[in-house]
């Protein structure tokens, strides 16, 4: 248990009145959670857990994170239900994954229960910031970065753990909207032995160039192929990806190069409950494009906390383009979206114990 010291802001920010214009990650709440790590400190090294008014950091220009990207993060949401309860979706999964990310980046871990406690404490204090509009949420961004002032390439001996909150608009302002995806055949996001399974800023830094290329061609997302053969589908931008071919559901296995999404594993559970065969393994882009041309590629969708489910209507791979489901949203895609959001907003009974209550809103 953390003994969290709370210092409240003297003046509070004005809350946005038009929740349809929130966008994503542009507005931040009144407070932030902070905790420091120092190797020379006693116990686990983590100390001084506190909530303070939201403020800029002061860090040394020579600190490790700015030069060598020793940093990890998480992404989760708080939901406000119709009967005004504030709740989280499987936060213990994020806490567990955070430990794996930290381990890969040589960043000191935070006990899972402390991570969840910190998230809950901050969300409860900021509960008035959880949007009221269906679809809009309070986005939660925990992160840890290396603060030691040193240009040698070594693990830092000091870190800051921080949680910030951002009220964010419904991902789909006017209902689920299918996206067009560009298959990246040159650059890669991950390779065996690298950091693909970790949620770290460095992975994103390496992905920005492909995103720019895709955008210039009119595509909103990049589909990554495996880093060795440039042949097997892995994931999309900040989402995992699923293909429904001839009634079966395929997604890449989490064997180190793919981010093990909480949405991904929830969707796999639901699909299995509904009697679908789910295959976690290698699926080549050639087989995907062929299935598309043969009329067997029934549905394609991304999955992630931000969008929940993102239907795909077009794939472009080299000179080949495949259109999926006449640009319409697939039946399974829609059902998954409705079920996931139904559980998250408390409209559907949570028979799986995925929901963790925070407080009355
Ligand atoms: C966060 C993330 C996902 C999705 O994970 P969720 O836990 O479902 O939000 C997928 N791919 C990448 C690269 C990510 O960073």
CSV table of C-alpha atoms and ligand atoms in Angstrom, one decimal:
chain,number,residue,atom,x,y,z
A,1,UNK,CA,0.0,0.0,0.0
A,2,UNK,CA,1.3,3.4,-0.9
A,3,UNK,CA,0.9,6.2,1.6
A,4,UNK,CA,-0.1,8.9,-1.0
A,5,UNK,CA,0.3,12.5,0.1
A,6,UNK,CA,-2.1,14.8,-1.6
A,7,UNK,CA,-1.5,18.5,-2.3
A,8,UNK,CA,-4.5,20.1,-4.0
A,9,UNK,CA,-4.4,22.8,-6.6
A,10,UNK,CA,-5.4,26.2,-5.3
A,11,UNK,CA,-7.3,27.1,-8.4
A,12,UNK,CA,-8.9,24.6,-10.7
A,13,UNK,CA,-8.9,24.8,-14.5
A,14,UNK,CA,-12.2,25.4,-16.3
A,15,UNK,CA,-13.6,22.1,-17.6
A,16,UNK,CA,-14.4,21.9,-21.3
A,17,UNK,CA,-18.1,22.5,-21.8
A,18,UNK,CA,-18.3,20.9,-25.3
A,19,UNK,CA,-17.3,17.3,-24.9
A,20,UNK,CA,-17.7,16.7,-28.7
A,21,UNK,CA,-14.6,18.9,-29.2
A,22,UNK,CA,-12.2,17.2,-26.7
A,23,UNK,CA,-10.1,15.4,-29.3
A,24,UNK,CA,-7.4,13.1,-27.9
A,25,UNK,CA,-4.7,13.9,-25.3
A,26,UNK,CA,-4.8,17.7,-25.7
A,27,UNK,CA,-6.3,18.8,-22.3
A,28,UNK,CA,-4.9,17.7,-19.0
A,29,UNK,CA,-6.6,17.7,-15.6
A,30,UNK,CA,-5.7,19.7,-12.4
A,31,UNK,CA,-3.5,17.1,-10.8
A,32,UNK,CA,-0.8,14.5,-11.5
A,33,UNK,CA,0.5,11.5,-9.5
A,34,UNK,CA,4.3,11.3,-8.9
A,35,UNK,CA,6.7,8.9,-7.3
A,36,UNK,CA,10.5,9.0,-7.2
A,37,UNK,CA,13.0,6.2,-7.5
A,38,UNK,CA,16.6,6.3,-6.3
A,39,UNK,CA,18.8,3.2,-6.2
A,40,UNK,CA,20.5,4.5,-3.1
A,41,UNK,CA,17.1,4.9,-1.3
A,42,UNK,CA,16.1,2.1,1.1
A,43,UNK,CA,13.5,-0.6,0.4
A,44,UNK,CA,12.4,-0.9,-3.2
A,45,UNK,CA,14.0,2.4,-4.0
A,46,UNK,CA,10.5,3.9,-4.8
A,47,UNK,CA,9.5,6.7,-2.4
A,48,UNK,CA,7.5,9.8,-1.9
A,49,UNK,CA,4.2,8.8,-3.7
A,50,UNK,CA,2.2,12.0,-4.0
A,51,UNK,CA,-0.5,13.8,-6.0
A,52,UNK,CA,0.4,17.4,-6.9
A,53,UNK,CA,-1.1,20.1,-9.1
A,54,UNK,CA,-0.3,19.4,-12.7
A,55,UNK,CA,3.0,21.1,-13.5
A,56,UNK,CA,6.0,21.0,-15.9
A,57,UNK,CA,9.1,18.9,-14.9
A,58,UNK,CA,12.5,20.3,-14.3
A,59,UNK,CA,15.0,17.8,-15.7
A,60,UNK,CA,18.7,18.0,-16.4
A,61,UNK,CA,19.7,18.5,-20.1
A,62,UNK,CA,22.1,15.6,-19.7
A,63,UNK,CA,19.5,13.2,-18.3
A,64,UNK,CA,19.3,9.7,-19.7
A,65,UNK,CA,15.8,9.7,-21.1
A,66,UNK,CA,16.5,12.7,-23.4
A,67,UNK,CA,19.4,10.9,-25.0
A,68,UNK,CA,18.7,7.2,-24.9
A,69,UNK,CA,14.9,7.0,-24.5
A,70,UNK,CA,14.9,4.9,-21.3
A,71,UNK,CA,11.1,5.3,-20.8
A,72,UNK,CA,8.0,3.2,-20.7
A,73,UNK,CA,4.3,4.1,-20.6
A,74,UNK,CA,0.8,2.7,-20.4
A,75,UNK,CA,-2.6,3.7,-21.8
A,76,UNK,CA,-6.0,3.1,-20.1
A,77,UNK,CA,-9.3,4.8,-19.6
A,78,UNK,CA,-11.8,5.7,-16.9
A,79,UNK,CA,-15.5,5.4,-17.8
A,80,UNK,CA,-18.6,7.1,-16.4
A,81,UNK,CA,-21.6,4.8,-16.4
A,82,UNK,CA,-25.3,5.8,-16.9
A,83,UNK,CA,-25.8,5.5,-13.1
A,84,UNK,CA,-22.8,7.7,-12.5
A,85,UNK,CA,-20.2,5.3,-11.4
A,86,UNK,CA,-16.5,5.8,-12.4
A,87,UNK,CA,-14.8,2.6,-13.4
A,88,UNK,CA,-11.8,1.0,-15.0
A,89,UNK,CA,-11.4,-1.9,-17.5
A,90,UNK,CA,-8.9,-4.6,-16.5
A,91,UNK,CA,-6.3,-2.3,-14.9
A,92,UNK,CA,-4.5,-5.2,-13.4
A,93,UNK,CA,-3.6,-6.3,-17.0
A,94,UNK,CA,-2.0,-2.9,-17.6
A,95,UNK,CA,-0.1,-3.1,-14.3
A,96,UNK,CA,1.2,-6.5,-15.2
A,97,UNK,CA,2.3,-5.4,-18.7
A,98,UNK,CA,4.0,-2.3,-17.2
A,99,UNK,CA,6.2,-4.6,-15.2
A,100,UNK,CA,7.2,-6.5,-18.4
A,101,UNK,CA,7.9,-3.2,-20.2
A,102,UNK,CA,10.0,-1.9,-17.2
A,103,UNK,CA,11.9,-5.2,-17.1
A,104,UNK,CA,12.9,-4.9,-20.8
A,105,UNK,CA,14.0,-1.3,-20.4
A,106,UNK,CA,15.9,-1.9,-17.1
A,107,UNK,CA,13.5,0.4,-15.4
A,108,UNK,CA,12.6,-0.5,-11.8
A,109,UNK,CA,9.2,-2.2,-11.5
A,110,UNK,CA,6.3,-0.9,-9.5
A,111,UNK,CA,4.3,-3.6,-7.6
A,112,UNK,CA,1.0,-4.2,-9.5
A,113,UNK,CA,-1.2,-3.3,-6.6
A,114,UNK,CA,0.7,0.0,-6.1
A,115,UNK,CA,0.2,0.9,-9.8
A,116,UNK,CA,-3.5,0.2,-9.6
A,117,UNK,CA,-3.8,2.1,-6.3
A,118,UNK,CA,-2.1,5.1,-7.8
A,119,UNK,CA,-4.3,5.1,-10.9
A,120,UNK,CA,-7.5,4.8,-8.7
A,121,UNK,CA,-6.4,7.5,-6.3
A,122,UNK,CA,-5.7,10.1,-9.0
A,123,UNK,CA,-8.9,9.2,-11.0
A,124,UNK,CA,-11.0,9.5,-7.8
A,125,UNK,CA,-9.6,12.9,-7.0
A,126,UNK,CA,-10.2,14.0,-10.7
A,127,UNK,CA,-13.6,12.3,-11.1
A,128,UNK,CA,-15.3,15.5,-12.2
A,129,UNK,CA,-13.1,15.4,-15.2
A,130,UNK,CA,-14.5,12.0,-16.5
A,131,UNK,CA,-16.7,13.1,-19.4
A,132,UNK,CA,-20.4,12.5,-19.3
A,133,UNK,CA,-20.9,11.9,-23.0
A,134,UNK,CA,-21.2,8.3,-24.1
A,135,UNK,CA,-18.0,7.3,-25.9
A,136,UNK,CA,-15.9,10.1,-24.3
A,137,UNK,CA,-13.5,9.0,-21.5
A,138,UNK,CA,-10.8,10.1,-19.1
A,139,UNK,CA,-7.6,8.8,-20.7
A,140,UNK,CA,-5.0,7.7,-18.2
A,141,UNK,CA,-1.3,7.9,-19.1
A,142,UNK,CA,1.1,6.3,-16.6
A,143,UNK,CA,4.8,6.6,-17.5
A,144,UNK,CA,8.3,6.2,-16.0
A,145,UNK,CA,11.5,7.9,-17.3
A,146,UNK,CA,15.2,8.0,-16.4
A,147,UNK,CA,16.3,11.2,-14.7
A,148,UNK,CA,20.0,10.5,-14.0
A,149,UNK,CA,22.3,13.1,-15.4
A,150,UNK,CA,24.8,11.0,-17.4
A,151,UNK,CA,25.8,10.6,-21.1
A,152,UNK,CA,27.3,7.1,-20.7
A,153,UNK,CA,24.9,4.4,-21.9
A,154,UNK,CA,23.9,2.8,-18.7
A,155,UNK,CA,20.7,2.2,-16.8
A,156,UNK,CA,19.8,5.3,-14.9
A,157,UNK,CA,19.9,5.0,-11.1
A,158,UNK,CA,17.0,7.5,-10.6
A,159,UNK,CA,13.6,7.7,-12.2
A,160,UNK,CA,10.2,9.5,-12.0
A,161,UNK,CA,6.9,7.6,-12.2
A,162,UNK,CA,4.1,9.9,-13.2
A,163,UNK,CA,0.4,9.6,-14.1
A,164,UNK,CA,-1.4,12.3,-16.0
A,165,UNK,CA,-5.1,12.3,-17.1
A,166,UNK,CA,-6.7,13.7,-20.2
A,167,UNK,CA,-10.4,13.9,-21.0
A,168,UNK,CA,-10.7,12.6,-24.5
A,169,UNK,CA,-13.6,12.6,-27.0
A,170,UNK,CA,-15.3,9.6,-28.5
A,171,UNK,CA,-12.9,8.0,-30.9
A,172,UNK,CA,-15.7,7.8,-33.4
A,173,UNK,CA,-17.7,11.1,-33.3
A,174,UNK,CA,-20.3,9.7,-35.7
A,175,UNK,CA,-20.3,6.0,-35.1
A,176,UNK,CA,-17.7,3.4,-36.1
A,177,UNK,CA,-15.8,4.5,-39.2
A,178,UNK,CA,-13.8,2.1,-41.3
A,179,UNK,CA,-10.2,3.1,-42.0
A,180,UNK,CA,-7.8,2.6,-44.9
A,181,UNK,CA,-4.5,1.0,-44.1
A,182,UNK,CA,-1.0,1.1,-45.7
A,183,UNK,CA,1.1,-2.1,-45.4
A,184,UNK,CA,4.7,-1.0,-44.7
A,185,UNK,CA,7.1,-3.1,-46.8
A,186,UNK,CA,10.4,-1.4,-46.1
A,187,UNK,CA,10.6,-0.2,-42.5
A,188,UNK,CA,9.9,-2.4,-39.5
A,189,UNK,CA,8.6,-1.8,-36.0
A,190,UNK,CA,10.0,-4.8,-34.2
A,191,UNK,CA,12.2,-7.8,-34.6
A,192,UNK,CA,12.9,-10.8,-32.3
A,193,UNK,CA,15.0,-9.8,-29.3
A,194,UNK,CA,14.0,-6.1,-29.6
A,195,UNK,CA,11.4,-4.2,-27.7
A,196,UNK,CA,8.2,-4.9,-29.7
A,197,UNK,CA,6.3,-6.4,-26.7
A,198,UNK,CA,7.2,-3.4,-24.5
A,199,UNK,CA,5.2,-0.2,-24.4
A,200,UNK,CA,8.1,2.2,-24.8
A,201,UNK,CA,8.5,5.5,-26.5
A,202,UNK,CA,11.4,4.3,-28.6
A,203,UNK,CA,9.1,1.9,-30.5
A,204,UNK,CA,7.0,4.9,-31.5
A,205,UNK,CA,9.9,7.1,-32.4
A,206,UNK,CA,10.9,4.4,-34.9
A,207,UNK,CA,7.4,4.3,-36.3
A,208,UNK,CA,6.8,7.9,-37.0
A,209,UNK,CA,8.4,7.9,-40.5
A,210,UNK,CA,6.1,5.2,-41.8
A,211,UNK,CA,3.1,7.0,-40.4
A,212,UNK,CA,4.1,10.1,-42.3
A,213,UNK,CA,4.5,8.1,-45.6
A,214,UNK,CA,1.1,6.5,-45.1
A,215,UNK,CA,-0.5,9.8,-44.4
A,216,UNK,CA,0.9,11.4,-47.4
A,217,UNK,CA,-0.6,8.6,-49.5
A,218,UNK,CA,-4.0,9.1,-47.9
A,219,UNK,CA,-3.9,6.2,-45.4
A,220,UNK,CA,-4.6,6.7,-41.8
A,221,UNK,CA,-2.7,3.7,-40.3
A,222,UNK,CA,0.4,1.6,-41.0
A,223,UNK,CA,0.3,-2.2,-40.9
A,224,UNK,CA,3.6,-3.7,-39.8
A,225,UNK,CA,5.1,-6.9,-41.2
A,226,UNK,CA,7.5,-9.1,-39.3
A,227,UNK,CA,11.0,-7.7,-39.0
A,228,UNK,CA,12.9,-10.7,-40.4
A,229,UNK,CA,11.1,-11.8,-43.6
A,230,UNK,CA,8.8,-8.8,-44.1
A,231,UNK,CA,6.1,-11.3,-44.8
A,232,UNK,CA,3.8,-11.9,-41.8
A,233,UNK,CA,1.3,-9.4,-40.5
A,234,UNK,CA,2.0,-8.2,-37.0
A,235,UNK,CA,0.1,-5.1,-35.9
A,236,UNK,CA,-1.1,-1.7,-36.8
A,237,UNK,CA,0.2,1.6,-35.3
A,238,UNK,CA,-1.1,1.5,-31.8
A,239,UNK,CA,-3.4,-1.4,-32.3
A,240,UNK,CA,-3.3,-5.2,-32.7
A,241,UNK,CA,-5.0,-6.5,-35.8
A,242,UNK,CA,-7.5,-9.3,-36.6
A,243,UNK,CA,-8.5,-10.9,-39.9
A,244,UNK,CA,-11.6,-12.9,-40.4
A,245,UNK,CA,-11.0,-15.3,-43.3
A,246,UNK,CA,-13.5,-17.9,-44.3
A,247,UNK,CA,-15.1,-17.9,-40.9
A,248,UNK,CA,-11.9,-18.2,-38.9
A,249,UNK,CA,-10.2,-15.4,-36.9
A,250,UNK,CA,-6.5,-14.8,-37.2
A,251,UNK,CA,-4.2,-12.5,-35.3
A,252,UNK,CA,-0.4,-12.5,-34.7
A,253,UNK,CA,0.9,-14.4,-31.7
A,254,UNK,CA,2.5,-12.5,-28.9
A,255,UNK,CA,5.9,-14.0,-29.2
A,256,UNK,CA,8.0,-10.9,-28.5
A,257,UNK,CA,7.5,-8.6,-31.5
A,258,UNK,CA,3.8,-7.8,-30.9
A,259,UNK,CA,2.4,-5.6,-28.1
A,260,UNK,CA,0.1,-7.9,-26.0
A,261,UNK,CA,-3.0,-5.7,-26.0
A,262,UNK,CA,-5.5,-5.8,-23.3
A,263,UNK,CA,-8.2,-5.2,-25.9
A,264,UNK,CA,-6.7,-8.0,-28.0
A,265,UNK,CA,-6.9,-10.6,-25.3
A,266,UNK,CA,-10.4,-9.5,-24.3
A,267,UNK,CA,-11.6,-9.9,-27.9
A,268,UNK,CA,-10.0,-13.3,-28.3
A,269,UNK,CA,-11.9,-14.4,-25.1
A,270,UNK,CA,-15.2,-13.1,-26.5
A,271,UNK,CA,-14.7,-14.6,-29.9
A,272,UNK,CA,-13.9,-18.0,-28.3
A,273,UNK,CA,-17.0,-17.7,-26.1
A,274,UNK,CA,-19.1,-17.1,-29.3
A,275,UNK,CA,-17.7,-20.3,-30.8
A,276,UNK,CA,-15.2,-18.8,-33.3
A,277,UNK,CA,-12.0,-20.5,-34.0
A,278,UNK,CA,-9.2,-18.1,-33.1
A,279,UNK,CA,-5.7,-18.7,-34.6
A,280,UNK,CA,-2.8,-16.9,-33.0
A,281,UNK,CA,0.0,-17.4,-35.3
A,282,UNK,CA,1.7,-16.5,-38.6
A,283,UNK,CA,-0.4,-15.1,-41.4
A,284,UNK,CA,1.4,-13.9,-44.5
A,285,UNK,CA,0.4,-10.6,-46.2
A,286,UNK,CA,0.3,-12.6,-49.5
A,287,UNK,CA,-2.4,-14.9,-48.0
A,288,UNK,CA,-4.3,-11.9,-46.7
A,289,UNK,CA,-4.3,-10.2,-50.2
A,290,UNK,CA,-5.2,-13.4,-51.9
A,291,UNK,CA,-8.1,-14.0,-49.6
A,292,UNK,CA,-9.2,-10.5,-50.3
A,293,UNK,CA,-9.2,-11.1,-54.1
A,294,UNK,CA,-10.9,-14.5,-53.7
A,295,UNK,CA,-13.7,-12.9,-51.7
A,296,UNK,CA,-12.7,-14.8,-48.5
A,297,UNK,CA,-11.4,-11.8,-46.5
A,298,UNK,CA,-14.6,-11.2,-44.6
A,299,UNK,CA,-13.5,-8.7,-41.9
A,300,UNK,CA,-10.4,-6.9,-40.8
A,301,UNK,CA,-10.2,-4.8,-37.6
A,302,UNK,CA,-7.7,-3.2,-35.3
A,303,UNK,CA,-8.0,-3.4,-31.5
A,304,UNK,CA,-6.7,-1.1,-28.8
A,305,UNK,CA,-7.8,0.9,-25.8
A,306,UNK,CA,-8.2,4.2,-27.8
A,307,UNK,CA,-10.5,3.0,-30.6
A,308,UNK,CA,-11.7,-0.3,-28.9
A,309,UNK,CA,-12.3,-1.8,-32.4
A,310,UNK,CA,-11.4,-0.1,-35.6
A,311,UNK,CA,-12.9,-1.6,-38.8
A,312,UNK,CA,-10.6,-1.7,-41.9
A,313,UNK,CA,-12.0,-1.1,-45.3
A,314,UNK,CA,-8.9,-1.1,-47.5
A,315,UNK,CA,-5.4,-2.6,-47.5
A,316,UNK,CA,-2.7,-1.3,-49.7
A,317,UNK,CA,0.4,-3.5,-50.1
A,318,UNK,CA,2.9,-2.5,-52.7
A,319,UNK,CA,0.9,-2.0,-55.9
A,320,UNK,CA,-2.0,-4.2,-54.8
A,321,UNK,CA,-5.1,-2.9,-53.1
A,322,UNK,CA,-7.9,-4.9,-51.5
A,323,UNK,CA,-11.2,-3.6,-50.5
A,324,UNK,CA,-12.9,-5.3,-47.5
A,325,UNK,CA,-16.7,-5.8,-47.1
A,326,UNK,CA,-17.7,-3.1,-49.6
A,327,UNK,CA,-16.4,-0.5,-47.1
A,328,UNK,CA,-19.0,-1.5,-44.6
A,329,UNK,CA,-18.5,-2.5,-41.0
A,330,UNK,CA,-18.4,-6.3,-40.5
A,331,UNK,CA,-21.0,-8.0,-38.4
A,332,UNK,CA,-18.4,-9.4,-35.9
A,333,UNK,CA,-16.5,-6.1,-35.8
A,334,UNK,CA,-19.7,-4.3,-34.8
A,335,UNK,CA,-20.7,-7.0,-32.3
A,336,UNK,CA,-17.3,-6.8,-30.6
A,337,UNK,CA,-17.5,-3.0,-30.5
A,338,UNK,CA,-21.0,-3.1,-29.0
A,339,UNK,CA,-20.0,-5.8,-26.4
A,340,UNK,CA,-16.7,-4.2,-25.3
A,341,UNK,CA,-18.2,-0.7,-25.0
A,342,UNK,CA,-21.3,-2.2,-23.4
A,343,UNK,CA,-19.2,-3.8,-20.6
A,344,UNK,CA,-17.0,-0.7,-20.3
A,345,UNK,CA,-20.0,1.6,-19.8
A,346,UNK,CA,-21.9,-0.8,-17.7
A,347,UNK,CA,-24.8,-1.4,-20.2
A,348,UNK,CA,-23.9,-5.1,-20.4
A,349,UNK,CA,-23.5,-7.2,-17.3
A,350,UNK,CA,-19.8,-7.8,-16.6
A,351,UNK,CA,-19.8,-11.6,-16.2
A,352,UNK,CA,-16.0,-11.8,-16.6
A,353,UNK,CA,-15.0,-9.5,-13.8
A,354,UNK,CA,-13.3,-7.1,-16.1
A,355,UNK,CA,-14.6,-4.0,-14.5
A,356,UNK,CA,-12.9,-2.4,-11.5
A,357,UNK,CA,-15.0,0.3,-9.7
A,358,UNK,CA,-13.2,3.5,-8.6
A,359,UNK,CA,-15.9,5.6,-7.0
A,360,UNK,CA,-19.3,7.2,-7.2
A,361,UNK,CA,-19.2,9.9,-9.9
B,1,LIG,C1,-1.0,0.0,-26.6
B,1,LIG,C2,-0.8,-0.7,-27.9
B,1,LIG,C3,-1.7,-1.7,-28.4
B,1,LIG,C4,-3.0,-1.9,-27.8
B,1,LIG,O1,-3.0,-2.4,-26.5
B,1,LIG,P1,-4.3,-2.2,-25.6
B,1,LIG,O2,-3.9,-2.7,-24.3
B,1,LIG,O3,-5.4,-3.0,-26.2
B,1,LIG,O4,-4.6,-0.7,-25.6
B,1,LIG,C5,-1.3,-2.3,-29.6
B,1,LIG,N1,-0.1,-2.1,-30.2
B,1,LIG,C6,0.7,-1.2,-29.8
B,1,LIG,C7,2.0,-0.9,-30.5
B,1,LIG,C8,0.5,-0.4,-28.6
B,1,LIG,O5,1.3,0.5,-28.1
